[in-house]
mmCIF file of C-alpha atoms in Angstrom:
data_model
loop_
_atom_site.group_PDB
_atom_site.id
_atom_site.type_symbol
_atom_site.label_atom_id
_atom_site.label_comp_id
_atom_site.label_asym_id
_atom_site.label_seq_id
_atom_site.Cartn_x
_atom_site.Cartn_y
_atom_site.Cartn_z
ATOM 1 C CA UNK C 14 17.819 33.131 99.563
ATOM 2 C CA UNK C 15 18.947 29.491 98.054
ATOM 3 C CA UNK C 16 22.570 30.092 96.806
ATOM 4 C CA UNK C 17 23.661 27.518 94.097
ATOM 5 C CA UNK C 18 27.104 25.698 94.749
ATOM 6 C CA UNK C 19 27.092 25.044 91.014
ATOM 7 C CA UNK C 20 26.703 28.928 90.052
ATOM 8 C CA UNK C 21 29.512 30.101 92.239
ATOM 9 C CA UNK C 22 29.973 32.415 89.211
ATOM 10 C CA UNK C 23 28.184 35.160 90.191
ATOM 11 C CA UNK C 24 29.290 35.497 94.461
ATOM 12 C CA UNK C 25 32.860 35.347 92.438
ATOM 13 C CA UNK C 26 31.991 37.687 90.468
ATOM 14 C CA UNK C 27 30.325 39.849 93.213
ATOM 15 C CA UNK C 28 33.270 39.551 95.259
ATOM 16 C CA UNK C 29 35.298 41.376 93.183
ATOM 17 C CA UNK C 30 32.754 43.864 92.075
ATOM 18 C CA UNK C 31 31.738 44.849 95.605
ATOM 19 C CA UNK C 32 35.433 45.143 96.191
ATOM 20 C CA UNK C 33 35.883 47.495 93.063
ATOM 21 C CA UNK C 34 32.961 50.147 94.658
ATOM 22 C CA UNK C 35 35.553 50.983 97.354
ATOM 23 C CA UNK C 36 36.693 55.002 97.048
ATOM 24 C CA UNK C 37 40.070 53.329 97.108
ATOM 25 C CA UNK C 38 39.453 51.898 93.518
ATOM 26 C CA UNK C 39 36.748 54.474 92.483
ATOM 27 C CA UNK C 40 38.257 57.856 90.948
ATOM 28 C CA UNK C 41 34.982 59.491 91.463
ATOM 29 C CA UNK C 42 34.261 58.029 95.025
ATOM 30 C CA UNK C 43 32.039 55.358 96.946
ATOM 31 C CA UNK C 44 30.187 53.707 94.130
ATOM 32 C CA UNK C 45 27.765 52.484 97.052
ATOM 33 C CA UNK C 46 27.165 55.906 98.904
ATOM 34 C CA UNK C 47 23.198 55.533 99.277
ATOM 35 C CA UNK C 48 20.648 52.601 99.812
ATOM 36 C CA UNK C 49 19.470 53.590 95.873
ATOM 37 C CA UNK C 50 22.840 53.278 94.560
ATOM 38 C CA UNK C 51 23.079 49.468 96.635
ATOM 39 C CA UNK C 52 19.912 48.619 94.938
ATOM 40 C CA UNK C 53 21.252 49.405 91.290
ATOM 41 C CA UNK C 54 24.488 47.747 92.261
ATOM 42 C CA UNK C 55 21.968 44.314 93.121
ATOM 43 C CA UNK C 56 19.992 44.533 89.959
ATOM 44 C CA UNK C 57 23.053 44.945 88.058
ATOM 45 C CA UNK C 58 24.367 41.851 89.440
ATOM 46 C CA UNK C 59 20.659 39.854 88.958
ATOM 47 C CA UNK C 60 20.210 40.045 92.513
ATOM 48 C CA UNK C 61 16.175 40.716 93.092
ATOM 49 C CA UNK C 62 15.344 42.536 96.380
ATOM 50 C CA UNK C 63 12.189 40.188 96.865
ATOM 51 C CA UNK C 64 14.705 37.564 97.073
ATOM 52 C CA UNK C 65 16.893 39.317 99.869
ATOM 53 C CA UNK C 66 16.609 40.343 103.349
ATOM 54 C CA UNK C 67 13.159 39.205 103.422
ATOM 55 C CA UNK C 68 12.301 41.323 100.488
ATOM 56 C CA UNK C 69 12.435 44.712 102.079
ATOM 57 C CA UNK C 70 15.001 47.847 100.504
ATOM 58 C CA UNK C 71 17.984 48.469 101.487
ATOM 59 C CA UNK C 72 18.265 50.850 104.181
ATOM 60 C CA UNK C 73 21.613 52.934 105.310
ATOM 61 C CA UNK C 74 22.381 50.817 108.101
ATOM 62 C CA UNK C 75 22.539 48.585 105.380
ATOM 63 C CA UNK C 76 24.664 50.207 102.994
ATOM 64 C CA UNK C 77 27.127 50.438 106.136
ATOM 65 C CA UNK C 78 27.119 46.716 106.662
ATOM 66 C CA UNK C 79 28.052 46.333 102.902
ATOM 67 C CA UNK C 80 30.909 48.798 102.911
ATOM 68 C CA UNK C 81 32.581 46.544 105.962
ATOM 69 C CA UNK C 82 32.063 43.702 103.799
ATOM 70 C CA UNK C 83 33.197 45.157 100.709
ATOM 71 C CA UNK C 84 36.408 45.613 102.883
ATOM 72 C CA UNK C 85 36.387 41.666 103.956
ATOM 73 C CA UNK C 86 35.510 40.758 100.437
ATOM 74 C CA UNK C 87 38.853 42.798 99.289
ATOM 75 C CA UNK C 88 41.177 40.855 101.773
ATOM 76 C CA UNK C 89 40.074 37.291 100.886
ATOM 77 C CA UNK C 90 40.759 38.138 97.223
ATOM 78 C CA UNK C 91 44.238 39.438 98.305
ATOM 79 C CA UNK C 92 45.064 36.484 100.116
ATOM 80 C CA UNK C 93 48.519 35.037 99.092
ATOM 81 C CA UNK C 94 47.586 31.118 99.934
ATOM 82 C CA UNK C 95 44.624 29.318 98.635
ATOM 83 C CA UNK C 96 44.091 28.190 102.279
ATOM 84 C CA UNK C 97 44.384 31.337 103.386
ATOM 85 C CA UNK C 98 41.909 32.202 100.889
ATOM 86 C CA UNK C 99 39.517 28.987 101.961
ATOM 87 C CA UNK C 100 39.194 30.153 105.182
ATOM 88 C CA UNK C 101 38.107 33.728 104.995
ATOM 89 C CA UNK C 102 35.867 32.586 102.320
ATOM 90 C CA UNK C 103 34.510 29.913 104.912
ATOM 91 C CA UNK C 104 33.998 32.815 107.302
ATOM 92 C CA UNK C 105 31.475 34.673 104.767
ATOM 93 C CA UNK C 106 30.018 32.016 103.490
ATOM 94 C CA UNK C 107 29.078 30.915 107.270
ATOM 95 C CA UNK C 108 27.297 34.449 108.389
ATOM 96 C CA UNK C 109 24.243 33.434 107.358
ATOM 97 C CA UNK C 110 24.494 30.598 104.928
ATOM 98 C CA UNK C 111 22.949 26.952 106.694
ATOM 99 C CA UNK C 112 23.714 23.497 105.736
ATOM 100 C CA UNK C 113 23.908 22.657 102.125
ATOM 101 C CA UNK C 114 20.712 21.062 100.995
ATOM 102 C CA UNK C 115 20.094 19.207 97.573
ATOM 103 C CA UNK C 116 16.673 20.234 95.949
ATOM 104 C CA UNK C 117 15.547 20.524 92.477
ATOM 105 C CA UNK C 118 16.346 23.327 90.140
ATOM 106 C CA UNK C 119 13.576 24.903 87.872
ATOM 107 C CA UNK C 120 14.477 22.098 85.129
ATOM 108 C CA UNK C 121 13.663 18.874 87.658
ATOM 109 C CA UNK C 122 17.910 18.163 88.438
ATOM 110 C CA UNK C 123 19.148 17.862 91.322
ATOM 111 C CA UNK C 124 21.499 20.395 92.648
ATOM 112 C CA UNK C 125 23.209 21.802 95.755
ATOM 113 C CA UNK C 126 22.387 24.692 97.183
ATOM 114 C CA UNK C 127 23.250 26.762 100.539
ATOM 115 C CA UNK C 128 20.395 28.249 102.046
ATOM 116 C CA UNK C 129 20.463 31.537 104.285
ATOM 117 C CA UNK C 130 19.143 32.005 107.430
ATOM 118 C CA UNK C 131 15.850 33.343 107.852
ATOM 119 C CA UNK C 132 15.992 36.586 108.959
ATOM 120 C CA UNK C 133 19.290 37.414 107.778
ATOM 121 C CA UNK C 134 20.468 41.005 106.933
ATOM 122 C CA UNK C 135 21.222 42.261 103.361
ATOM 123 C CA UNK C 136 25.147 42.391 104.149
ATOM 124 C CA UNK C 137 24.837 38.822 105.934
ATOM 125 C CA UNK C 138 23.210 37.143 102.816
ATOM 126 C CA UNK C 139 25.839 38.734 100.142
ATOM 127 C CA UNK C 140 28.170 37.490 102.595
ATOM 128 C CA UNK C 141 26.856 33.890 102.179
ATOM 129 C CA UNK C 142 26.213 34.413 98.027
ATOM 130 C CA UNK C 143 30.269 35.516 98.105
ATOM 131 C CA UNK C 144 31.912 33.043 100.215
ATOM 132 C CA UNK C 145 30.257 30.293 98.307
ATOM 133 C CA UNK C 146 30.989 31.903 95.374
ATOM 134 C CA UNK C 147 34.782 32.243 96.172
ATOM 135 C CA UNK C 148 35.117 28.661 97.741
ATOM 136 C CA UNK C 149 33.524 27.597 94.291
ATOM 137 C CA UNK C 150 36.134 29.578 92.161
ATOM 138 C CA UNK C 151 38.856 27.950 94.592
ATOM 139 C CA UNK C 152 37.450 24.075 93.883
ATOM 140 C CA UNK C 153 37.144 24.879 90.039
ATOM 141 C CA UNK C 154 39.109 27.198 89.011
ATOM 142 C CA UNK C 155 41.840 27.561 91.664
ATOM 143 C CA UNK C 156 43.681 30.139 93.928
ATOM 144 C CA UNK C 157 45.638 31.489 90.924
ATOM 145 C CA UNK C 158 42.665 33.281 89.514
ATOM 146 C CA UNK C 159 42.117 35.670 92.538
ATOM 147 C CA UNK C 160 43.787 38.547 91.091
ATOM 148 C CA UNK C 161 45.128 42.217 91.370
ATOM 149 C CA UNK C 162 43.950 44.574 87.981
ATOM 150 C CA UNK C 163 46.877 44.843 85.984
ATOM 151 C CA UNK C 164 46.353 48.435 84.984
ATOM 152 C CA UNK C 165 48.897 50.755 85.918
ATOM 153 C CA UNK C 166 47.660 53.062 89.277
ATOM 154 C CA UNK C 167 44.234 50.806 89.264
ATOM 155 C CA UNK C 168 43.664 49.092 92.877
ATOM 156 C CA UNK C 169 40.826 47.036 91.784
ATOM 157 C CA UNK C 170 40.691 43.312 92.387
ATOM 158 C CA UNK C 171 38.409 40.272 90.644
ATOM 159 C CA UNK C 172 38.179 36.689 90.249
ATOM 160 C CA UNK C 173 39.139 35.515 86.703
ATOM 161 C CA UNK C 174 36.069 33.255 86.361
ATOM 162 C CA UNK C 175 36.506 33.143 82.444
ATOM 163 C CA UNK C 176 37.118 30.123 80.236
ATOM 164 C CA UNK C 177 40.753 31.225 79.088
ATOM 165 C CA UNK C 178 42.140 32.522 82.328
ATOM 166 C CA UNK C 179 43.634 35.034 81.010
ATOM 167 C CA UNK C 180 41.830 38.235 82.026
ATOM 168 C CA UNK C 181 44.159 40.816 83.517
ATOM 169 C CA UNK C 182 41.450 44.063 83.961
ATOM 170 C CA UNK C 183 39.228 44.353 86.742
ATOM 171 C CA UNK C 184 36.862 45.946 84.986
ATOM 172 C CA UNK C 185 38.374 45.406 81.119
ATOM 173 C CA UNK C 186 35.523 48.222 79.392
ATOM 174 C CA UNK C 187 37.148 51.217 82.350
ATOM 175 C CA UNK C 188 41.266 49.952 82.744
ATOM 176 C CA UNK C 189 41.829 47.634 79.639
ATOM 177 C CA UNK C 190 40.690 50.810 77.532
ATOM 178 C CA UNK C 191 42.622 53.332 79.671
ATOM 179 C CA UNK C 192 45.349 51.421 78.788
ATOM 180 C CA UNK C 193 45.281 50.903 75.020
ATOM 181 C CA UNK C 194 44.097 54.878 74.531
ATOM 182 C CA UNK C 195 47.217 55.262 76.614
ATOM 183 C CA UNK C 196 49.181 53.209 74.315
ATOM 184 C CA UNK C 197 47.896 54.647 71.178
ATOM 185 C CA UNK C 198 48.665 58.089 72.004
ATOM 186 C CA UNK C 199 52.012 57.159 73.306
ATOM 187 C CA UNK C 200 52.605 55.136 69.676
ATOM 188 C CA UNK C 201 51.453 59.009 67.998
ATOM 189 C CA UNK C 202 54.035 60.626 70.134
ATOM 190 C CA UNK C 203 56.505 58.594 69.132
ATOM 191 C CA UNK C 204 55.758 58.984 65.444
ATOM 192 C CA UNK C 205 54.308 54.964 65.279
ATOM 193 C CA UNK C 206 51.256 54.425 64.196
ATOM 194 C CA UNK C 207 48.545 56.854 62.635
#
């Protein structure tokens, strides 16, 4: 897999997703409880399998290694320093990932981009595609944007890697509209708005 320095969008993005599977966050349970439900989780995030783990499907030793780095995932979000937060990202990003090379993207340009070891697991790879991804939001964006969901009794955790900064939801279609249906039938009660 060649992981793009300049995308570090989507291992930000995963980091918090992967985080958000967790029974912890999950009302129903493990969002990753089989090797079928890691696949849908990849393709929902654009990740191809022919690109991962030397193209072969996930397997349930697999979906174990995830889970423990779902967990890791979790606690370099949570970090309370941005170096704290730099180094456990460093640790992911170094499980697999090699030395950054410069090559040329499908459009001719030069870019950087951290290629993975040959050989490397499933869990080992997303590992690599997260770290850079959360040392990326750290150099662009800042520490500041690794955040807790705002939504009362949620437990989820994301990366705010939108223009505005100002997202507060870890996942704003489940929790942001728990809240305002929350809100609106508290406003009825009250006699407010119909």
């Amino acid at each position: 897999m060649r992981i793009s320095i300049a995308g570090y969008v989507v291992g930000a993005t995963m980091a918090g997703d992967l985080a958000n599977t967790s029974p912890t966050v999950q009302t129903a349970g493990d969002a990753l409880p089989t090797p079928e439900a890691l696949t849908r989780f990849l393709a929902e995030h654009g990740l191809r399998l022919d690109a991962l783990a030397d193209g072969r499907s996930p397997t349930g030793d697999d979906v174990r290694e995830v889970h423990l780095l779902r967990r890791e995932a979790r606690g370099v979000v949570e970090t309370e320093t941005e170096d704290q937060a730099v180094a456990g990202a460093a640790v992911l990003a170094g499980r697999a990932g090699l030395s950054p090379a410069l090559d040329r993207d499908p459009g001719g340009r030069w870019q950087w981009y951290v290629p993975t070891a040959p050989g490397a697991s499933l869990a080992e790879e997303l590992a690599a595609l997260i770290g850079v991804g959360l040392l990326g939001a750290v150099r662009a964006l800042g520490h500041g944007r690794f955040r807790a969901c705002a939504a009362p009794g949620c437990r989820g955790v994301f990366v705010d890697t939108s223009r505005g900064g100002r997202r507060v939801y870890c996942m704003p279609d489940r929790c942001g509209n728990r809240l305002n249906v929350a809100n609106h039938r508290a406003r009825h009660r009250l006699g407010g708005v119909r």
